mmCIF file of C-alpha atoms in Angstrom:
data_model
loop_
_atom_site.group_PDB
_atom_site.id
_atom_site.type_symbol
_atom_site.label_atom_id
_atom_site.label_comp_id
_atom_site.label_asym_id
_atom_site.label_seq_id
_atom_site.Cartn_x
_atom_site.Cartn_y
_atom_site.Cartn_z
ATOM 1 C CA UNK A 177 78.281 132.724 83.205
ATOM 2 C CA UNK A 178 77.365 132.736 79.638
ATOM 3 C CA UNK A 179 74.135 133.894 77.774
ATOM 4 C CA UNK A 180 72.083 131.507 76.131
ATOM 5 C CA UNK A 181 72.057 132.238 72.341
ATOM 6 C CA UNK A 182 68.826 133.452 70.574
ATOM 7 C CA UNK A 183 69.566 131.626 67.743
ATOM 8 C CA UNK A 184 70.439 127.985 67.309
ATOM 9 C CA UNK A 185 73.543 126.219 66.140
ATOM 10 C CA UNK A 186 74.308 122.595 65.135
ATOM 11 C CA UNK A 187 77.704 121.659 66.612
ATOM 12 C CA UNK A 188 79.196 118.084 67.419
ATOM 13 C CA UNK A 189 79.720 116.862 71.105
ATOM 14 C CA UNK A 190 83.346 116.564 71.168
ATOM 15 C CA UNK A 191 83.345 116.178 75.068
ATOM 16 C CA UNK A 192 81.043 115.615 78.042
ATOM 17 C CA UNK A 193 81.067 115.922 81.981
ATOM 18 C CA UNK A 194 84.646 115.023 83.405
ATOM 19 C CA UNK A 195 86.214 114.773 80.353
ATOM 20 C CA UNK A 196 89.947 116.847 79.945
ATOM 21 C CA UNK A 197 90.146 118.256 76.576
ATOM 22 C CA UNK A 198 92.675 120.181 74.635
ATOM 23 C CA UNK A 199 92.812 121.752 70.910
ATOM 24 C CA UNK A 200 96.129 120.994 68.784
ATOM 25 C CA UNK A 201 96.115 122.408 65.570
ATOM 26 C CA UNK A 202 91.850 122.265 65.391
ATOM 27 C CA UNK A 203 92.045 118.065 66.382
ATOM 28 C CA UNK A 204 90.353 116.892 69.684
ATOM 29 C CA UNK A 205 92.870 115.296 72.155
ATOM 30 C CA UNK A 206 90.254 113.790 74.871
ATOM 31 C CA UNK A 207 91.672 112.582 78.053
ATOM 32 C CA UNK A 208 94.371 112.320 76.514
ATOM 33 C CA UNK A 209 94.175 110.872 73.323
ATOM 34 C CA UNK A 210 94.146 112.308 69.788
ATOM 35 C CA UNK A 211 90.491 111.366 67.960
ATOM 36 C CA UNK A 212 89.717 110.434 64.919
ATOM 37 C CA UNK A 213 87.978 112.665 63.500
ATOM 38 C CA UNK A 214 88.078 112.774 59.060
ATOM 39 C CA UNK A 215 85.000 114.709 59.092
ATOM 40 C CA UNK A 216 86.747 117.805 60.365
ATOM 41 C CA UNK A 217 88.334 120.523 58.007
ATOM 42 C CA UNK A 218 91.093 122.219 58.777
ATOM 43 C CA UNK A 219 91.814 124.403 61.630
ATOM 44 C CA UNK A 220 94.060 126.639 59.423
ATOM 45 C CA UNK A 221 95.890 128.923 62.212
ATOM 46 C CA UNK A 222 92.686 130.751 63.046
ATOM 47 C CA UNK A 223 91.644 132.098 66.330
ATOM 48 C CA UNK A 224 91.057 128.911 68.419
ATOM 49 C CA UNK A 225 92.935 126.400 66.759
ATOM 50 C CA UNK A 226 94.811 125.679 70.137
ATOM 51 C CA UNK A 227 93.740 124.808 73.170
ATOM 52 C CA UNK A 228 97.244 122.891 74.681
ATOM 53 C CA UNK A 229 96.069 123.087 78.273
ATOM 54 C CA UNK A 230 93.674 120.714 79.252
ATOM 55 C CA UNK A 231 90.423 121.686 80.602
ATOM 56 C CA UNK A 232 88.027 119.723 82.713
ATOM 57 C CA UNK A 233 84.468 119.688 81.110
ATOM 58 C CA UNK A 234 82.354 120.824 84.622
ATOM 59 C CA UNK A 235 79.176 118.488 85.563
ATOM 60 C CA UNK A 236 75.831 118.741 82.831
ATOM 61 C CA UNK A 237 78.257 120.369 80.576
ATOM 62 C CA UNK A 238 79.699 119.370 76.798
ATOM 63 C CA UNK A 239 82.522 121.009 74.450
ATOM 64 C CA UNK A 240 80.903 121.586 71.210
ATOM 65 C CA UNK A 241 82.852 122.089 68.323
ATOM 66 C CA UNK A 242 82.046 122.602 64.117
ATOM 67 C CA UNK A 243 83.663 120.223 61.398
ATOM 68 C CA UNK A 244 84.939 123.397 59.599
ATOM 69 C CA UNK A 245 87.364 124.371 62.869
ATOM 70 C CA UNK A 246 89.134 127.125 61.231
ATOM 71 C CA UNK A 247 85.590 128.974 60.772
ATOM 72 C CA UNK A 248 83.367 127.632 63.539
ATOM 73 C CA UNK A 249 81.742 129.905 66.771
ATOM 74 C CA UNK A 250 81.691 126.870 69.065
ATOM 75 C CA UNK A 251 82.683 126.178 72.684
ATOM 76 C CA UNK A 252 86.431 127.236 71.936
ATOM 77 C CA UNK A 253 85.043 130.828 72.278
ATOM 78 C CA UNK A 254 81.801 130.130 74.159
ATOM 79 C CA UNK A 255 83.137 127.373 77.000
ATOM 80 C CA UNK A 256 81.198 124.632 77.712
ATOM 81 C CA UNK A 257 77.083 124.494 77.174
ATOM 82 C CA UNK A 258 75.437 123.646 79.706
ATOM 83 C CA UNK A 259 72.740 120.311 79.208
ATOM 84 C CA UNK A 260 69.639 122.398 79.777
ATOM 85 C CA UNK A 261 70.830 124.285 76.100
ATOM 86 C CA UNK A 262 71.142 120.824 74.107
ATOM 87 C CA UNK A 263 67.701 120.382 71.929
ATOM 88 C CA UNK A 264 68.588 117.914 70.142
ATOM 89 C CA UNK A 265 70.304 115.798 67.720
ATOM 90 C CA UNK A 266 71.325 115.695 64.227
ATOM 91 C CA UNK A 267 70.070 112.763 61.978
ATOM 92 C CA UNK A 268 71.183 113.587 58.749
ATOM 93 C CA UNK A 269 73.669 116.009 56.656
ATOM 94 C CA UNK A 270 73.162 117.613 53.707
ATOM 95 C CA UNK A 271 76.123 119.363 52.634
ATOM 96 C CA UNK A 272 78.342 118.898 50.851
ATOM 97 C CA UNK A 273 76.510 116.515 48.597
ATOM 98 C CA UNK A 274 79.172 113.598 48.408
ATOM 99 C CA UNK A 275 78.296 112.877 52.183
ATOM 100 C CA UNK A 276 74.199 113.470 52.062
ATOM 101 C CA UNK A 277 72.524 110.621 54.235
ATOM 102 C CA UNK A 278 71.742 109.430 57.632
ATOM 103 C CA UNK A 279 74.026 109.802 60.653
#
């Protein structure tokens, strides 16, 4: 099993409990379906870009992955976090400064 961090991250929920997931090229294909997702950067051929075969997101678990996917420490090198690690949710962003507001 994996260790709980001793720092904190802020990461988006790309997937939750019984969803299949796989990673092309940095984009989110959930059950099955490419997302939408034009907040993301770039995957740019870095470690983790690719993920073809599905997984299967286990019970009180989600995928969490960062917008800049060719530079992000997320679930495509931790796995899945379990609920009980989740403490809470983002409200605003910040950076860059064309996109500062409320989510």
């Amino acid at each position: 099993t994996a260790n709980k961090a001793e720092v904190n991250f802020i990461k988006r929920i790309v997937a939750g409990p019984g969803d299949r997931l796989a990673i092309l090229d940095g984009h989110v294909i959930l059950n099955g379906k490419e997302q939408k997702e034009p907040f993301a950067q770039s995957c740019g051929g870095g470690a983790g870009c690719n993920l073809p075969t599905p997984i299967t997101i286990p019970p009180k678990h989600y995928f969490m992955m960062g917008d800049n996917r060719g530079s992000s420490d997320d679930s495509r090198f931790w796995g899945p976090v379990p609920r009980d690690w989740i403490i809470g949710g983002a409200f605003a962003t910040y950076w860059p400064p064309k996109r500062i507001g409320a989510l």
